[in-house]
Tab-separated table of C-alpha atoms and ligand atoms in Angstrom:
chain	number	residue	atom	x	y	z
A	1	MET	CA	-3.122	32.600	-2.816
A	2	ASP	CA	-1.340	34.532	-5.485
A	3	ASN	CA	-4.112	36.017	-7.737
A	4	GLN	CA	-2.238	36.301	-10.594
A	5	THR	CA	-0.519	32.816	-10.547
A	6	ASN	CA	-3.050	30.811	-8.543
A	7	LYS	CA	-0.032	29.587	-6.578
A	8	LEU	CA	-0.332	28.754	-2.940
A	9	ARG	CA	2.092	30.792	-0.714
A	10	VAL	CA	4.112	28.488	1.565
A	11	ALA	CA	6.408	29.888	4.050
A	12	VAL	CA	8.964	27.318	5.081
A	13	LEU	CA	10.524	28.049	8.516
A	14	PHE	CA	13.698	26.364	9.486
A	15	GLY	CA	16.769	26.518	11.994
A	16	GLY	CA	15.424	27.616	15.442
A	17	VAL	CA	16.531	27.854	18.917
A	18	SER	CA	16.963	24.242	19.341
A	19	GLY	CA	19.778	21.513	19.575
A	20	GLU	CA	18.372	20.244	16.267
A	21	HIS	CA	18.796	23.555	14.400
A	22	GLU	CA	21.303	21.772	12.123
A	23	ILE	CA	19.138	18.823	11.469
A	24	SER	CA	16.350	21.308	10.683
A	25	LEU	CA	18.520	22.869	7.996
A	26	LEU	CA	18.899	19.387	6.465
A	27	SER	CA	15.291	18.640	6.415
A	28	ALA	CA	14.378	22.040	4.945
A	29	ARG	CA	16.813	21.520	2.191
A	30	SER	CA	14.957	18.400	1.157
A	31	ILE	CA	11.446	19.984	1.434
A	32	LEU	CA	12.332	23.147	-0.514
A	33	SER	CA	13.618	20.997	-3.178
A	34	ALA	CA	10.356	19.104	-3.242
A	35	LEU	CA	7.968	22.083	-3.387
A	36	ASP	CA	6.842	22.159	-7.074
A	37	PRO	CA	7.311	25.708	-8.291
A	38	GLU	CA	4.421	25.353	-10.555
A	39	ARG	CA	2.121	24.927	-7.610
A	40	TYR	CA	3.698	26.997	-4.837
A	41	GLU	CA	5.379	30.197	-4.282
A	42	VAL	CA	7.789	29.537	-1.334
A	43	ILE	CA	9.103	32.065	1.131
A	44	GLN	CA	12.279	31.046	3.093
A	45	ILE	CA	12.665	32.137	6.512
A	46	GLY	CA	15.446	31.032	8.742
A	47	ILE	CA	15.461	31.331	12.531
A	48	THR	CA	18.851	31.853	14.083
A	49	HIS	CA	20.188	30.080	17.208
A	50	GLU	CA	19.210	33.326	19.049
A	51	GLY	CA	15.569	33.265	17.691
A	52	GLN	CA	15.824	36.020	15.085
A	53	TRP	CA	13.896	35.393	11.912
A	54	LEU	CA	15.659	36.170	8.813
A	55	TYR	CA	14.342	36.462	5.225
A	56	SER	CA	15.893	36.279	1.961
A	57	GLU	CA	14.864	34.528	-1.375
A	58	ASN	CA	17.651	31.939	-0.563
A	59	ALA	CA	17.708	32.172	3.250
A	60	LEU	CA	18.689	28.466	3.456
A	61	ASP	CA	21.833	28.843	1.476
A	62	ALA	CA	22.660	32.038	3.557
A	63	PHE	CA	22.225	29.812	6.760
A	64	ASN	CA	24.171	26.991	5.538
A	65	GLU	CA	27.056	29.429	4.325
A	66	GLY	CA	26.876	31.656	7.508
A	67	LYS	CA	25.980	34.702	5.517
A	68	LEU	CA	23.221	35.794	7.722
A	69	HIS	CA	23.885	39.506	6.831
A	70	ALA	CA	22.517	38.751	3.363
A	71	CYS	CA	19.074	38.308	4.928
A	72	THR	CA	16.519	40.777	6.214
A	73	PRO	CA	14.911	40.540	9.668
A	74	ALA	CA	11.341	39.316	9.194
A	75	THR	CA	8.279	38.656	11.309
A	76	LEU	CA	4.966	37.383	11.423
A	77	LEU	CA	2.362	39.206	13.625
A	78	PRO	CA	0.028	37.490	16.090
A	79	ASP	CA	-2.690	39.664	14.775
A	80	PRO	CA	-4.834	37.772	12.194
A	81	THR	CA	-5.966	41.085	10.526
A	82	ARG	CA	-2.309	41.648	9.576
A	83	ASN	CA	-1.765	38.493	7.580
A	84	GLY	CA	1.613	37.448	6.012
A	85	ILE	CA	5.188	38.229	6.327
A	86	TYR	CA	6.756	41.681	7.358
A	87	LEU	CA	10.234	42.753	6.850
A	88	MET	CA	11.882	45.049	9.391
A	89	LYS	CA	13.874	47.766	7.749
A	90	GLU	CA	15.812	50.545	9.498
A	91	GLU	CA	14.739	54.019	8.430
A	92	GLN	CA	15.903	57.178	10.150
A	93	SER	CA	17.158	55.153	13.135
A	94	ALA	CA	13.758	53.374	13.672
A	95	GLU	CA	12.732	49.868	12.607
A	96	LEU	CA	9.790	49.964	10.483
A	97	LEU	CA	7.612	47.056	9.242
A	98	HIS	CA	7.184	46.580	5.537
A	99	TRP	CA	4.721	44.040	4.355
A	100	LEU	CA	6.329	41.495	2.118
A	101	SER	CA	3.786	38.871	1.277
A	102	SER	CA	0.546	37.128	2.409
A	103	VAL	CA	1.062	33.508	3.364
A	104	ASP	CA	-1.346	30.548	2.933
A	105	VAL	CA	0.450	27.853	4.838
A	106	VAL	CA	3.438	27.775	6.945
A	107	PHE	CA	5.426	24.805	7.035
A	108	PRO	CA	7.450	24.699	10.364
A	109	VAL	CA	10.409	22.471	9.650
A	110	LEU	CA	11.656	23.039	13.223
A	111	HIS	CA	12.769	20.114	15.323
A	112	GLY	CA	12.619	20.224	19.078
A	113	THR	CA	12.309	23.267	21.371
A	114	PHE	CA	10.462	26.323	20.048
A	115	GLY	CA	9.314	24.371	16.884
A	116	GLU	CA	7.985	20.993	17.845
A	117	ASP	CA	6.729	21.973	21.418
A	118	GLY	CA	3.619	23.994	20.729
A	119	THR	CA	5.189	27.483	21.053
A	120	ILE	CA	5.508	28.315	17.332
A	121	GLN	CA	2.129	26.661	16.893
A	122	GLY	CA	0.524	29.110	19.456
A	123	LEU	CA	1.924	32.004	17.333
A	124	LEU	CA	0.589	30.588	14.170
A	125	GLU	CA	-2.893	29.830	15.833
A	126	MET	CA	-2.916	33.560	16.985
A	127	ALA	CA	-2.299	34.679	13.551
A	128	ASN	CA	-4.897	32.273	12.166
A	129	VAL	CA	-2.571	31.020	9.346
A	130	ALA	CA	-2.740	27.335	8.262
A	131	TYR	CA	0.293	25.285	9.297
A	132	VAL	CA	1.621	21.876	8.631
A	133	GLY	CA	1.585	19.311	11.457
A	134	SER	CA	0.134	19.180	14.956
A	135	GLY	CA	-1.629	21.976	17.015
A	136	VAL	CA	-0.556	23.482	20.232
A	137	VAL	CA	-1.693	20.758	22.737
A	138	ALA	CA	-0.369	17.716	20.587
A	139	SER	CA	2.922	19.364	19.971
A	140	ALA	CA	3.323	20.297	23.667
A	141	VAL	CA	2.219	16.792	24.921
A	142	GLY	CA	4.449	15.103	22.202
A	143	MET	CA	7.306	17.031	23.485
A	144	ASP	CA	7.112	16.478	27.255
A	145	LYS	CA	8.006	12.857	27.670
A	146	GLY	CA	6.464	12.721	30.992
A	147	ILE	CA	3.045	14.208	30.251
A	148	PHE	CA	3.060	12.130	27.107
A	149	LYS	CA	3.447	8.890	29.106
A	150	ASP	CA	0.657	10.063	31.533
A	151	VAL	CA	-1.582	10.350	28.424
A	152	MET	CA	-0.521	6.945	27.023
A	153	ARG	CA	-1.401	5.348	30.438
A	154	ALA	CA	-4.780	7.119	30.488
A	155	HIS	CA	-5.475	5.472	27.041
A	156	ASN	CA	-4.073	2.048	28.001
A	157	ILE	CA	-1.316	2.320	25.586
A	158	PRO	CA	1.755	0.263	26.852
A	159	VAL	CA	4.722	2.430	27.869
A	160	VAL	CA	7.632	1.420	30.099
A	161	ASP	CA	7.531	2.338	33.866
A	162	TRP	CA	8.870	5.798	34.645
A	163	GLN	CA	9.063	8.585	37.016
A	164	VAL	CA	9.586	12.246	36.559
A	165	PHE	CA	11.905	14.259	38.826
A	166	THR	CA	12.668	18.089	38.738
A	167	ARG	CA	16.052	19.788	38.467
A	168	GLN	CA	15.276	21.102	42.006
A	169	GLU	CA	14.834	17.651	43.404
A	170	VAL	CA	18.142	16.585	41.888
A	171	GLU	CA	19.901	19.748	43.161
A	172	ARG	CA	18.458	19.544	46.696
A	173	ASN	CA	18.621	15.933	47.381
A	174	ILE	CA	20.132	13.645	44.696
A	175	GLU	CA	20.433	10.680	47.063
A	176	ASP	CA	16.605	10.611	47.541
A	177	VAL	CA	15.984	10.902	43.841
A	178	ILE	CA	18.358	7.871	43.240
A	179	ALA	CA	16.550	5.907	45.983
A	180	LYS	CA	13.237	6.554	44.319
A	181	ALA	CA	14.582	5.972	40.953
A	182	GLU	CA	15.972	2.517	41.954
A	183	ARG	CA	12.470	1.618	42.857
A	184	ILE	CA	11.171	1.964	39.312
A	185	ALA	CA	12.984	-1.140	38.048
A	186	PRO	CA	16.453	-2.944	38.237
A	187	TYR	CA	19.277	-1.419	36.252
A	188	PRO	CA	19.770	-0.524	33.575
A	189	LEU	CA	17.872	2.726	33.878
A	190	PHE	CA	17.523	5.259	31.128
A	191	VAL	CA	17.628	8.927	32.199
A	192	LYS	CA	16.516	11.698	29.839
A	193	PRO	CA	15.461	15.332	29.707
A	194	ALA	CA	11.637	15.580	29.404
A	195	ASN	CA	11.738	18.138	26.581
A	196	LEU	CA	14.471	17.378	24.127
A	197	GLY	CA	15.311	15.237	21.202
A	198	SER	CA	18.099	13.687	19.233
A	199	SER	CA	19.296	11.633	22.374
A	200	VAL	CA	20.824	14.749	23.861
A	201	GLY	CA	21.165	14.380	27.613
A	202	VAL	CA	19.953	10.828	27.367
A	203	SER	CA	22.012	8.089	29.280
A	204	LYS	CA	21.838	4.419	29.747
A	205	CYS	CA	22.825	3.889	33.538
A	206	HIS	CA	24.005	0.411	34.570
A	207	ASN	CA	24.670	1.397	38.270
A	208	ARG	CA	24.226	3.953	40.903
A	209	ASP	CA	27.190	5.938	39.872
A	210	GLN	CA	26.160	6.312	36.294
A	211	LEU	CA	22.583	7.171	37.411
A	212	ARG	CA	24.069	10.061	39.473
A	213	LEU	CA	25.955	11.260	36.422
A	214	GLY	CA	23.005	10.822	34.181
A	215	LEU	CA	20.728	12.747	36.429
A	216	LEU	CA	23.325	15.591	36.770
A	217	ASP	CA	23.746	15.579	32.949
A	218	ALA	CA	20.035	15.418	32.070
A	219	SER	CA	19.242	18.337	34.467
A	220	ARG	CA	21.641	20.654	32.466
A	221	TYR	CA	19.158	20.521	29.736
A	222	ASP	CA	15.645	20.651	31.347
A	223	ARG	CA	13.823	21.305	34.492
A	224	ARG	CA	12.027	18.011	34.220
A	225	ILE	CA	13.886	14.757	34.130
A	226	LEU	CA	12.707	11.208	33.397
A	227	VAL	CA	14.041	8.125	34.702
A	228	GLU	CA	12.642	4.855	33.237
A	229	ARG	CA	13.079	1.135	33.026
A	230	GLY	CA	15.728	0.313	30.471
A	231	LEU	CA	14.877	-2.491	27.909
A	232	ASN	CA	16.964	-4.543	25.686
A	233	ALA	CA	14.984	-3.579	22.823
A	234	ARG	CA	14.623	-3.454	19.108
A	235	GLU	CA	13.595	0.093	17.938
A	236	ILE	CA	10.526	0.094	15.614
A	237	GLU	CA	9.132	3.273	14.161
A	238	VAL	CA	5.779	3.971	12.440
A	239	SER	CA	4.785	6.992	10.329
A	240	VAL	CA	1.458	8.526	10.662
A	241	LEU	CA	-0.439	10.731	8.191
A	242	GLY	CA	-3.699	12.449	8.529
A	243	ASN	CA	-5.945	14.558	10.614
A	244	GLU	CA	-9.089	12.950	11.840
A	245	GLU	CA	-8.699	9.995	9.437
A	246	VAL	CA	-5.249	8.673	10.003
A	247	ASP	CA	-3.181	6.330	8.093
A	248	ALA	CA	-0.206	4.366	9.368
A	249	SER	CA	2.873	3.245	7.167
A	250	VAL	CA	4.630	-0.021	7.515
A	251	PRO	CA	6.857	-0.149	10.553
A	252	GLY	CA	10.509	0.437	10.133
A	253	GLU	CA	13.316	-0.755	12.259
A	254	ILE	CA	16.549	1.081	13.391
A	255	ILE	CA	19.816	-0.900	14.199
A	256	PRO	CA	21.662	1.686	15.977
A	257	ALA	CA	25.451	1.582	15.717
A	258	ASP	CA	25.833	2.469	19.450
A	259	GLU	CA	24.700	0.572	22.587
A	260	PHE	CA	21.516	2.641	21.954
A	261	TYR	CA	20.402	5.077	19.365
A	262	SER	CA	22.623	7.973	20.822
A	263	TYR	CA	23.176	11.405	19.191
A	264	GLU	CA	26.384	10.117	17.790
A	265	ALA	CA	24.693	7.005	16.328
A	266	LYS	CA	22.029	9.193	14.901
A	267	TYR	CA	24.009	11.771	13.186
A	268	HIS	CA	27.815	10.774	13.106
A	269	ASP	CA	27.851	7.093	12.558
A	270	ASP	CA	26.843	5.844	9.304
A	271	ARG	CA	26.636	2.338	10.492
A	272	SER	CA	23.281	2.826	11.853
A	273	GLN	CA	20.926	1.123	9.658
A	274	LEU	CA	17.171	1.439	8.593
A	275	LEU	CA	15.317	-1.695	7.762
A	276	ILE	CA	12.079	-0.969	5.837
A	277	PRO	CA	9.931	-2.751	6.355
A	278	ALA	CA	10.893	-3.959	9.898
A	279	PRO	CA	11.124	-7.651	9.736
A	280	LEU	CA	8.197	-8.589	12.183
A	281	GLU	CA	5.505	-11.208	12.192
A	282	PRO	CA	2.307	-9.866	10.425
A	283	GLU	CA	0.312	-9.744	13.551
A	284	LEU	CA	3.171	-7.509	15.292
A	285	THR	CA	3.324	-5.348	12.143
A	286	GLU	CA	-0.510	-4.722	12.354
A	287	TYR	CA	-0.346	-4.202	16.243
A	288	ALA	CA	2.483	-1.537	15.723
A	289	ARG	CA	0.564	0.294	13.057
A	290	SER	CA	-2.607	0.256	15.258
A	291	LEU	CA	-0.582	1.423	18.421
A	292	ALA	CA	0.865	4.226	16.271
A	293	ILE	CA	-2.642	5.448	15.198
A	294	ARG	CA	-4.054	5.087	18.892
A	295	THR	CA	-0.971	7.160	20.098
A	296	PHE	CA	-1.490	9.938	17.463
A	297	LYS	CA	-5.142	10.207	18.304
A	298	ALA	CA	-4.648	10.069	22.080
A	299	ILE	CA	-2.673	13.449	21.768
A	300	ASP	CA	-5.028	14.812	19.169
A	301	GLY	CA	-2.292	14.861	16.606
A	302	ALA	CA	-2.601	16.520	13.171
A	303	GLY	CA	-0.862	16.084	9.807
A	304	MET	CA	2.166	13.918	10.562
A	305	ALA	CA	4.090	12.180	13.291
A	306	ARG	CA	6.510	9.454	13.765
A	307	VAL	CA	5.570	6.949	16.480
A	308	ASP	CA	8.784	5.265	18.033
A	309	MET	CA	8.441	2.016	19.808
A	310	LEU	CA	10.585	-0.234	21.687
A	311	LEU	CA	10.146	-4.114	21.116
A	312	ASP	CA	11.532	-5.885	24.264
A	313	LYS	CA	13.810	-8.646	22.796
A	314	GLU	CA	13.365	-10.836	25.867
A	315	GLN	CA	9.394	-10.696	26.512
A	316	GLY	CA	8.431	-9.854	22.902
A	317	GLU	CA	6.349	-6.884	24.316
A	318	LEU	CA	5.948	-3.581	22.414
A	319	PHE	CA	5.976	-0.365	24.170
A	320	VAL	CA	5.476	3.264	22.902
A	321	ASN	CA	8.448	5.194	23.536
A	322	GLU	CA	7.887	8.507	22.140
A	323	ILE	CA	6.060	10.588	19.347
A	324	ASN	CA	7.901	13.071	17.224
A	325	THR	CA	5.403	15.585	15.738
A	326	ILE	CA	8.010	17.183	13.440
A	327	PRO	CA	10.060	14.074	12.542
A	328	GLY	CA	13.497	14.241	10.616
A	329	PHE	CA	12.376	15.012	7.142
A	330	THR	CA	15.369	14.658	4.934
A	331	ARG	CA	14.950	12.459	1.711
A	332	ILE	CA	16.712	9.560	3.672
A	333	SER	CA	14.821	9.949	7.029
A	334	MET	CA	12.746	7.399	8.409
A	335	TYR	CA	9.442	9.289	8.108
A	336	PRO	CA	9.420	9.947	4.446
A	337	LYS	CA	11.220	6.561	3.574
A	338	LEU	CA	8.346	4.747	5.358
A	339	TRP	CA	5.765	6.291	3.173
A	340	ASN	CA	7.950	5.844	0.120
A	341	ALA	CA	7.753	2.172	0.950
A	342	VAL	CA	3.825	2.133	0.580
A	343	GLY	CA	4.045	4.208	-2.691
A	344	ILE	CA	3.812	7.855	-1.384
A	345	SER	CA	6.571	9.708	-3.029
A	346	TYR	CA	8.493	12.511	-1.105
A	347	PRO	CA	7.013	15.342	-3.168
A	348	GLU	CA	3.520	13.766	-2.853
A	349	LEU	CA	3.864	13.600	0.973
A	350	VAL	CA	4.694	17.314	1.024
A	351	ASN	CA	1.709	18.090	-0.926
A	352	ARG	CA	-0.574	15.923	1.235
A	353	LEU	CA	0.759	17.673	4.342
A	354	ILE	CA	0.012	21.069	2.987
A	355	GLU	CA	-3.427	19.925	1.950
A	356	LEU	CA	-3.987	18.623	5.464
A	357	ALA	CA	-2.812	21.896	7.023
A	358	LEU	CA	-5.531	23.644	4.905
A	359	THR	CA	-8.195	21.168	5.680
A	360	ARG	CA	-7.356	21.546	9.426
A	361	LYS	CA	-7.564	25.256	9.225
A	362	ALA	CA	-11.046	25.095	7.445
A	363	GLU	CA	-12.112	22.865	10.266
A	364	LYS	CA	-11.168	25.501	12.790
A	365	ALA	CA	-12.980	28.064	10.863
A	366	LYS	CA	-16.242	26.411	11.767
A	367	ASN	CA	-15.797	27.551	15.382
A	368	ILE	CA	-17.326	30.669	16.569
A	369	TYR	CA	-15.545	32.776	19.117
A	370	ARG	CA	-18.395	34.700	20.458
A	371	TYR	CA	-21.432	33.527	22.450
A	372	GLN	CA	-24.377	32.829	20.235
A	373	ARG	CA	-27.783	31.665	21.479
A	374	GLU	CA	-28.200	28.022	20.677
A	375	SER	CA	-29.643	27.386	17.175
A	376	LYS	CA	-32.494	25.112	17.746
A	377	GLY	CA	-33.280	24.085	14.262
A	378	LYS	CA	-36.605	24.835	12.636
U	401	ADP	N1	13.505	2.751	28.279
U	401	ADP	C1	14.450	2.517	27.245
U	401	ADP	N2	14.938	1.331	27.068
U	401	ADP	C2	15.836	1.083	26.268
U	401	ADP	N3	16.255	2.123	25.388
U	401	ADP	C3	15.882	3.236	25.430
U	401	ADP	C4	14.930	3.609	26.413
U	401	ADP	N4	14.594	4.842	26.287
U	401	ADP	C5	15.410	5.479	25.419
U	401	ADP	N5	16.208	4.382	24.877
U	401	ADP	C6	17.233	4.599	23.767
U	401	ADP	O1	17.656	5.953	23.728
U	401	ADP	C7	17.279	6.522	22.475
U	401	ADP	C8	16.861	7.959	22.644
U	401	ADP	O2	15.797	8.097	23.582
U	401	ADP	P1	14.269	8.718	23.260
U	401	ADP	O3	13.381	8.426	24.449
U	401	ADP	O4	13.996	8.263	21.821
U	401	ADP	O5	14.818	10.123	23.037
U	401	ADP	P2	14.973	11.274	21.969
U	401	ADP	O6	13.708	12.212	21.976
U	401	ADP	O7	16.155	12.013	22.377
U	401	ADP	O8	15.012	10.444	20.767
U	401	ADP	C9	16.159	5.640	22.030
U	401	ADP	O9	16.154	5.713	20.413
U	401	ADP	C10	16.674	4.324	22.493
U	401	ADP	O10	17.833	3.878	21.682
U	402	MG	MG1	13.928	9.109	19.950
């Protein structure tokens, strides 16, 4: 908190070492424009494709214009007694740390690897700074589609049948992997890297040859690969907001321009459509909302998430497909639009997420970190 102005200091992190770096810049653009300058003092930090942290007052513009030299290398230390952002400046051929500013809340607007997977959350936990969104476990479980499905099964939340294979198995004996994969379900089968997003490396396979190619493609992106039953499905998404008390938005529906919601359909084809609310029977709407909340709680989510579901067109059955703990956050993204449909404006949503981050940190502060003899009450 700035003592003179009473403003909350919010560090917005964007970019990152991720295939979704560019999407993150778009999300950050909308978030920065929604942060009320009367309430917040904003520190912009971009993370390059190589993982370098760069600060400038207008770091987002610098990233968008490729003018990274206009920024100063910055860092946040894991040592909680050294709160805030430090700049790294070269002096007499050594790099020295210069304290720039304290930070009350970090908003990691980082999609995918190193942003949505618990890794940056680990650093922020070490540093003991409040941050928007899920913690380490929920982020990591939400990111790994295989572990996520294990958790769903343990909670009796419906997911389509799947199996996880490793890259090593694919490299050593792809025929064996294919034989096992074909036992999951009849074609079409979906192949996907376990820890990725934006449909990168995802393929719909109609036969053995396509499955072989799909396995090889997915194993370029990750050590762990999922094969799962392919549905002919409608794509339903629900936004979730809260910490322990969780609210779910109305469901939305995506009509992809492609055969499935591929990378092209997501970002390069404006024929993909969002329907808000999704045209569903009232019971199904309520069921989708309850599944979203159960999913969020099952992984111990915090702050926000978008829960994506598949509604089987043939059987009418609803399955949870995945959870995104840092969903696309531009003004036209599904996550904020679903809240907008129930009366929560974009800036209000950003305010609430920051409040939830502070509440979560206060809850964590109740934990003690050294052994104390039990207090028996008097
Ligand atoms: N089992 C499945 N059946 C039918 N379509 C699927 C299945 N799995 C994925 N898809 C399609 O592929 C898209 C991307 O897969 P998804 O699991 O959501 O990965 P990502 O994290 O890359 O978004 C989905 O939006 C959907 O269109
Ligand atoms: Mg998806």
